[in-house]
PDB file of C-alpha atoms in Angstrom:
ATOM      1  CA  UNK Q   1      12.495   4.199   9.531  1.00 59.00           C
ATOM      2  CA  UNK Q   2      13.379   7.056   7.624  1.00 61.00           C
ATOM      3  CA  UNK Q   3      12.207   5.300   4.450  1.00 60.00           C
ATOM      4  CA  UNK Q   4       8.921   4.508   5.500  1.00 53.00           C
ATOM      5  CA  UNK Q   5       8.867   8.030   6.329  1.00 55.00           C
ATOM      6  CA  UNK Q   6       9.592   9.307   3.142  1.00 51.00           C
ATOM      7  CA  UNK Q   7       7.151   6.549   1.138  1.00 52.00           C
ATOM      8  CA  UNK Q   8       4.226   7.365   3.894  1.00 53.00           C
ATOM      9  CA  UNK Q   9       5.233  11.519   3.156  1.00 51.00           C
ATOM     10  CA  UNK Q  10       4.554  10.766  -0.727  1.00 53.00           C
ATOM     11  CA  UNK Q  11       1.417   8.529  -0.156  1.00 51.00           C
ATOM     12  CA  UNK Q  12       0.362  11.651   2.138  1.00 50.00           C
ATOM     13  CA  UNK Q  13       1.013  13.824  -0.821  1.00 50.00           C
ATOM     14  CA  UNK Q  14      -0.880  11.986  -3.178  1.00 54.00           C
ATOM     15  CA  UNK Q  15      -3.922  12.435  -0.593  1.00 48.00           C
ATOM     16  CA  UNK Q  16      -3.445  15.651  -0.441  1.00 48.00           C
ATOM     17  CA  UNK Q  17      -4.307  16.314  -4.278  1.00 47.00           C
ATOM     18  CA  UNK Q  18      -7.480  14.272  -3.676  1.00 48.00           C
ATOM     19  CA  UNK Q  19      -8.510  15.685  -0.242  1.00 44.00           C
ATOM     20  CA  UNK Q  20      -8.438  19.530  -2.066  1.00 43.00           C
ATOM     21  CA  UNK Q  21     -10.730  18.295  -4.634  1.00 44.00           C
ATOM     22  CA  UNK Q  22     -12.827  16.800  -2.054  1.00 56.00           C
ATOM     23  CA  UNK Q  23     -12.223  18.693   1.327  1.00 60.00           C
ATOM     24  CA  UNK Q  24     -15.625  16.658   3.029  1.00 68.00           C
ATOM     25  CA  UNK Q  25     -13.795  13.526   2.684  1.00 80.00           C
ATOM     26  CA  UNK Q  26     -10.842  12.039   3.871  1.00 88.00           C
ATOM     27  CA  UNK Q  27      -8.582   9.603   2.250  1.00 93.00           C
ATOM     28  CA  UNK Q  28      -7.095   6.923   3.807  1.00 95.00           C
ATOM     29  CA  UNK Q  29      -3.661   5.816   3.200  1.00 94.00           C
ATOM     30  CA  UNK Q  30      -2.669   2.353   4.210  1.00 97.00           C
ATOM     31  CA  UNK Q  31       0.965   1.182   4.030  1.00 97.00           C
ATOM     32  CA  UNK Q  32       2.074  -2.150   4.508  1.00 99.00           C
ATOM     33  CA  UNK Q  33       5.871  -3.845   5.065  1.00 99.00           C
ATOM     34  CA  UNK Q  34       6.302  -7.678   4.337  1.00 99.00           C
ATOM     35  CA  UNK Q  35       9.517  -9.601   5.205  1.00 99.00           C
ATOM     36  CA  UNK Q  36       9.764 -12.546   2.936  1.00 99.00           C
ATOM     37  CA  UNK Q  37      10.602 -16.077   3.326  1.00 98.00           C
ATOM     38  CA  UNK Q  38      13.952 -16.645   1.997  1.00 97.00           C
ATOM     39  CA  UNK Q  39      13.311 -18.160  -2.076  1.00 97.00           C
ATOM     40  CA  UNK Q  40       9.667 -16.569  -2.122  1.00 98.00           C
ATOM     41  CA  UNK Q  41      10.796 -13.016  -3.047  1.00 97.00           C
ATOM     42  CA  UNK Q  42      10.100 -12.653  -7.148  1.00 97.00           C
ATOM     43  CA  UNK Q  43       7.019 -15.324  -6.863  1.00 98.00           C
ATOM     44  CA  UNK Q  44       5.430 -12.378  -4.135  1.00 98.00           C
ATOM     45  CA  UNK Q  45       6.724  -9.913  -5.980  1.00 98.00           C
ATOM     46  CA  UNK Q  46       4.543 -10.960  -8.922  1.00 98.00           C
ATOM     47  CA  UNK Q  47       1.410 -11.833  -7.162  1.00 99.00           C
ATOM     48  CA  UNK Q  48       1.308  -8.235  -5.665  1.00 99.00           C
ATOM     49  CA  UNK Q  49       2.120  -6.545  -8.928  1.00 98.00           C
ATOM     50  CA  UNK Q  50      -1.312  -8.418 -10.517  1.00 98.00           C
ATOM     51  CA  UNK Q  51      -3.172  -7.437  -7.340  1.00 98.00           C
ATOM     52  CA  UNK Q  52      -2.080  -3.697  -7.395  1.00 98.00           C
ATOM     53  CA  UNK Q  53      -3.456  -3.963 -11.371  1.00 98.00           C
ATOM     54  CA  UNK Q  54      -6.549  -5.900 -10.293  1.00 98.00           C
ATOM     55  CA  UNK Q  55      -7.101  -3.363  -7.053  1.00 98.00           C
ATOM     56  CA  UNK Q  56      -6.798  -0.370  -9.078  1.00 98.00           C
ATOM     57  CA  UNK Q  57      -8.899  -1.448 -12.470  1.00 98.00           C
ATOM     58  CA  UNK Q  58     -11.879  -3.023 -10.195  1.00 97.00           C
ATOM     59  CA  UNK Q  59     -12.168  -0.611  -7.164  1.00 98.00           C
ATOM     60  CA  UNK Q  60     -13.074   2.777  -8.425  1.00 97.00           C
ATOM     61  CA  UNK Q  61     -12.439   4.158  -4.327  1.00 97.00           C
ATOM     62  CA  UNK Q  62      -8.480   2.587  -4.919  1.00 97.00           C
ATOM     63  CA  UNK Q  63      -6.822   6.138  -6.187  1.00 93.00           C
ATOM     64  CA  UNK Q  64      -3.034   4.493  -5.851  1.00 94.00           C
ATOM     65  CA  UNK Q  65      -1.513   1.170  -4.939  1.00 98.00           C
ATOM     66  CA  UNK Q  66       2.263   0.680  -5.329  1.00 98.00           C
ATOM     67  CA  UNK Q  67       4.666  -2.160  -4.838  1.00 99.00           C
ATOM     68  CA  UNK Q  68       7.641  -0.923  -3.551  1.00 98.00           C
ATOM     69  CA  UNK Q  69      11.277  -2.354  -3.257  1.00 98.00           C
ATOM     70  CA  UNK Q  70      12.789  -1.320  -0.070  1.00 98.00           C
ATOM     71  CA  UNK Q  71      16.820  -0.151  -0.622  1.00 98.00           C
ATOM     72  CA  UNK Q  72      19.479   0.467   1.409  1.00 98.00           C
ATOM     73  CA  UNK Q  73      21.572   3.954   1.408  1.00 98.00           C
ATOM     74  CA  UNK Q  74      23.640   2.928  -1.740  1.00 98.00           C
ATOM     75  CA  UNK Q  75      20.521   1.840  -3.734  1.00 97.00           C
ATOM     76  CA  UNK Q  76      21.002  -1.613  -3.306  1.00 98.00           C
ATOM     77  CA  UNK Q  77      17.515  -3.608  -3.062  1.00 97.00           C
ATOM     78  CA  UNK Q  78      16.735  -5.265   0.508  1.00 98.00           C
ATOM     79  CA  UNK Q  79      16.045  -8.348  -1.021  1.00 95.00           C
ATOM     80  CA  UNK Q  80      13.364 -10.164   1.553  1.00 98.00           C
ATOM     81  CA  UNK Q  81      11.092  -6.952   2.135  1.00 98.00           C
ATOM     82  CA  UNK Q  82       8.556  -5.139   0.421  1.00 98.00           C
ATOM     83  CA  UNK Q  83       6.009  -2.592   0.534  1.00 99.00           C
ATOM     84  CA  UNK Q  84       2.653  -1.555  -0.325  1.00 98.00           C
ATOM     85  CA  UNK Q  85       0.962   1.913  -0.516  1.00 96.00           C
ATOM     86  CA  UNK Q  86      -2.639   2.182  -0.780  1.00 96.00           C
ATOM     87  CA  UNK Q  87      -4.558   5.517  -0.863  1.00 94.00           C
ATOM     88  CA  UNK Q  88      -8.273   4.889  -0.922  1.00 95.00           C
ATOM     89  CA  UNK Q  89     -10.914   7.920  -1.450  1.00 93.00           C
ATOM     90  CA  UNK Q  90     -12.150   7.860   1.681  1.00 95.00           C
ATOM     91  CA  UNK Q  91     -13.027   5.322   4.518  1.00 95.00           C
ATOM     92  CA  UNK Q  92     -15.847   3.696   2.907  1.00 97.00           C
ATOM     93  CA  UNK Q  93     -13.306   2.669  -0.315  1.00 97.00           C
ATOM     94  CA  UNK Q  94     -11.049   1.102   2.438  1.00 97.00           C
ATOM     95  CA  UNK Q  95     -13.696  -0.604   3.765  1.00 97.00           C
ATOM     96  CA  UNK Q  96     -14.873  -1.932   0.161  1.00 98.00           C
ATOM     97  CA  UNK Q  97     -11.139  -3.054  -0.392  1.00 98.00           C
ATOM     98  CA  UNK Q  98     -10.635  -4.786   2.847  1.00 97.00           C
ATOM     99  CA  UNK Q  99     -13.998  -6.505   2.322  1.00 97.00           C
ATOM    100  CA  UNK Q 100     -13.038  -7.418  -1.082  1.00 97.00           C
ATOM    101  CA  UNK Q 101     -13.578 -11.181  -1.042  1.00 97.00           C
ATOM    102  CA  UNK Q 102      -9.813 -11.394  -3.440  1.00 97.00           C
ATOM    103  CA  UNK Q 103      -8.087  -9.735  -0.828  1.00 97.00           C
ATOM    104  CA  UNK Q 104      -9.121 -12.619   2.051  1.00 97.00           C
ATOM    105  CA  UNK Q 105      -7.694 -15.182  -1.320  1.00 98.00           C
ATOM    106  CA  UNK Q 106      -4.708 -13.270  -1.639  1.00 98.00           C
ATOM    107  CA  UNK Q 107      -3.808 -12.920   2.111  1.00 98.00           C
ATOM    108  CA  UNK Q 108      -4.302 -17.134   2.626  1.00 98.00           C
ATOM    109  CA  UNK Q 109      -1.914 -17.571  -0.917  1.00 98.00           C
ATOM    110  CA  UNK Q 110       0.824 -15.088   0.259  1.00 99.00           C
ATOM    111  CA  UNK Q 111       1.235 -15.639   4.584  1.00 98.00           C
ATOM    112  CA  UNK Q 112       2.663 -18.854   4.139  1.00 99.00           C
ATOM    113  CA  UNK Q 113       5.963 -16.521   2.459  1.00 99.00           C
ATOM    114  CA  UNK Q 114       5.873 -14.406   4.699  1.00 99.00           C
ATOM    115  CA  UNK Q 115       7.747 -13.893   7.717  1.00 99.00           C
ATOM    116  CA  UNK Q 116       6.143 -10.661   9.221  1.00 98.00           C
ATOM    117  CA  UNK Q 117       3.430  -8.546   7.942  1.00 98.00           C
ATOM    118  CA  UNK Q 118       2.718  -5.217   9.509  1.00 99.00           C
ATOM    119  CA  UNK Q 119      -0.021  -2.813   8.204  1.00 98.00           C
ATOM    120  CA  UNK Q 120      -1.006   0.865   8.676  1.00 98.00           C
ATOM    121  CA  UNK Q 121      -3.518   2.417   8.248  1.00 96.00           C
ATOM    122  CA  UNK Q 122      -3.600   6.492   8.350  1.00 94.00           C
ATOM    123  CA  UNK Q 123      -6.247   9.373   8.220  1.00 87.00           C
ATOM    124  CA  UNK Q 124      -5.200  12.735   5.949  1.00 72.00           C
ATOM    125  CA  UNK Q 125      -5.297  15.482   8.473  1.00 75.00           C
ATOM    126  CA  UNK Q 126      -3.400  17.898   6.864  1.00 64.00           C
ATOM    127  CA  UNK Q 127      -1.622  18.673   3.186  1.00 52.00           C
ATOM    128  CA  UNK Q 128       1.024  21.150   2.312  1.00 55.00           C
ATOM    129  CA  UNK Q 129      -1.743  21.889  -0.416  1.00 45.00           C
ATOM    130  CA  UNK Q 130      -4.361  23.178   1.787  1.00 37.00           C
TER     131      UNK Q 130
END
């Protein structure tokens, strides 16, 4: 929990910077936690690395998109989970991204490794910037 914390604080962050510039609009921050079939870790870890690329070169509203690697307290990798943090411009860029027609291909390629998917989706109310 207190990882998702800390990865949701720095996505928050990373709004922040944008919401100053833009104080009419708020960005929306979307984080997302896979547990993966057992064998089917590096094969999604590479599809999500293209799709981050691919999100963030075609979608001018996509500000960030990371793959993460969760870890345990001594650093070691939790091998069958991963993240993703999204930070769109605003809600209409999260709309254009969930809309995407690639995203609806990429969910059908990558469900069948997973085990769970759970998604979040968050508003910017506030910034230690502001």
């Amino acid at each position: 929990m207190r990882k998702f914390i800390l990865v949701s604080m720095a996505v928050l962050f990373q709004a922040a910077i944008v919401h100053a510039a833009t104080p009419d609009r708020k960005p929306i921050a979307v984080v997302v936690e896979y547990t993966v079939k057992s064998g089917k870790e590096e094969e999604l870890r590479s599809i999500l690395r293209e799709h981050a690329r691919l999100t963030v070169e075609q979608e001018p509203g996509c500000l960030r998109f990371e793959v993460l690697q969760p870890v345990n307290k001594d650093g070691s990798a939790i091998p069958d989970r991963l993240m993703l943090t999204e930070l769109y411009a605003d809600e209409d860029a999260a709309a254009a991204h969930a809309n995407n027609p690639r995203l609806a291909t990429l969910l059908a390629r990558i469900r069948p490794m997973l085990s769970k998917e759970k998604v979040t989706r968050t508003m910017v109310l506030a910034s230690p910037t502001q």
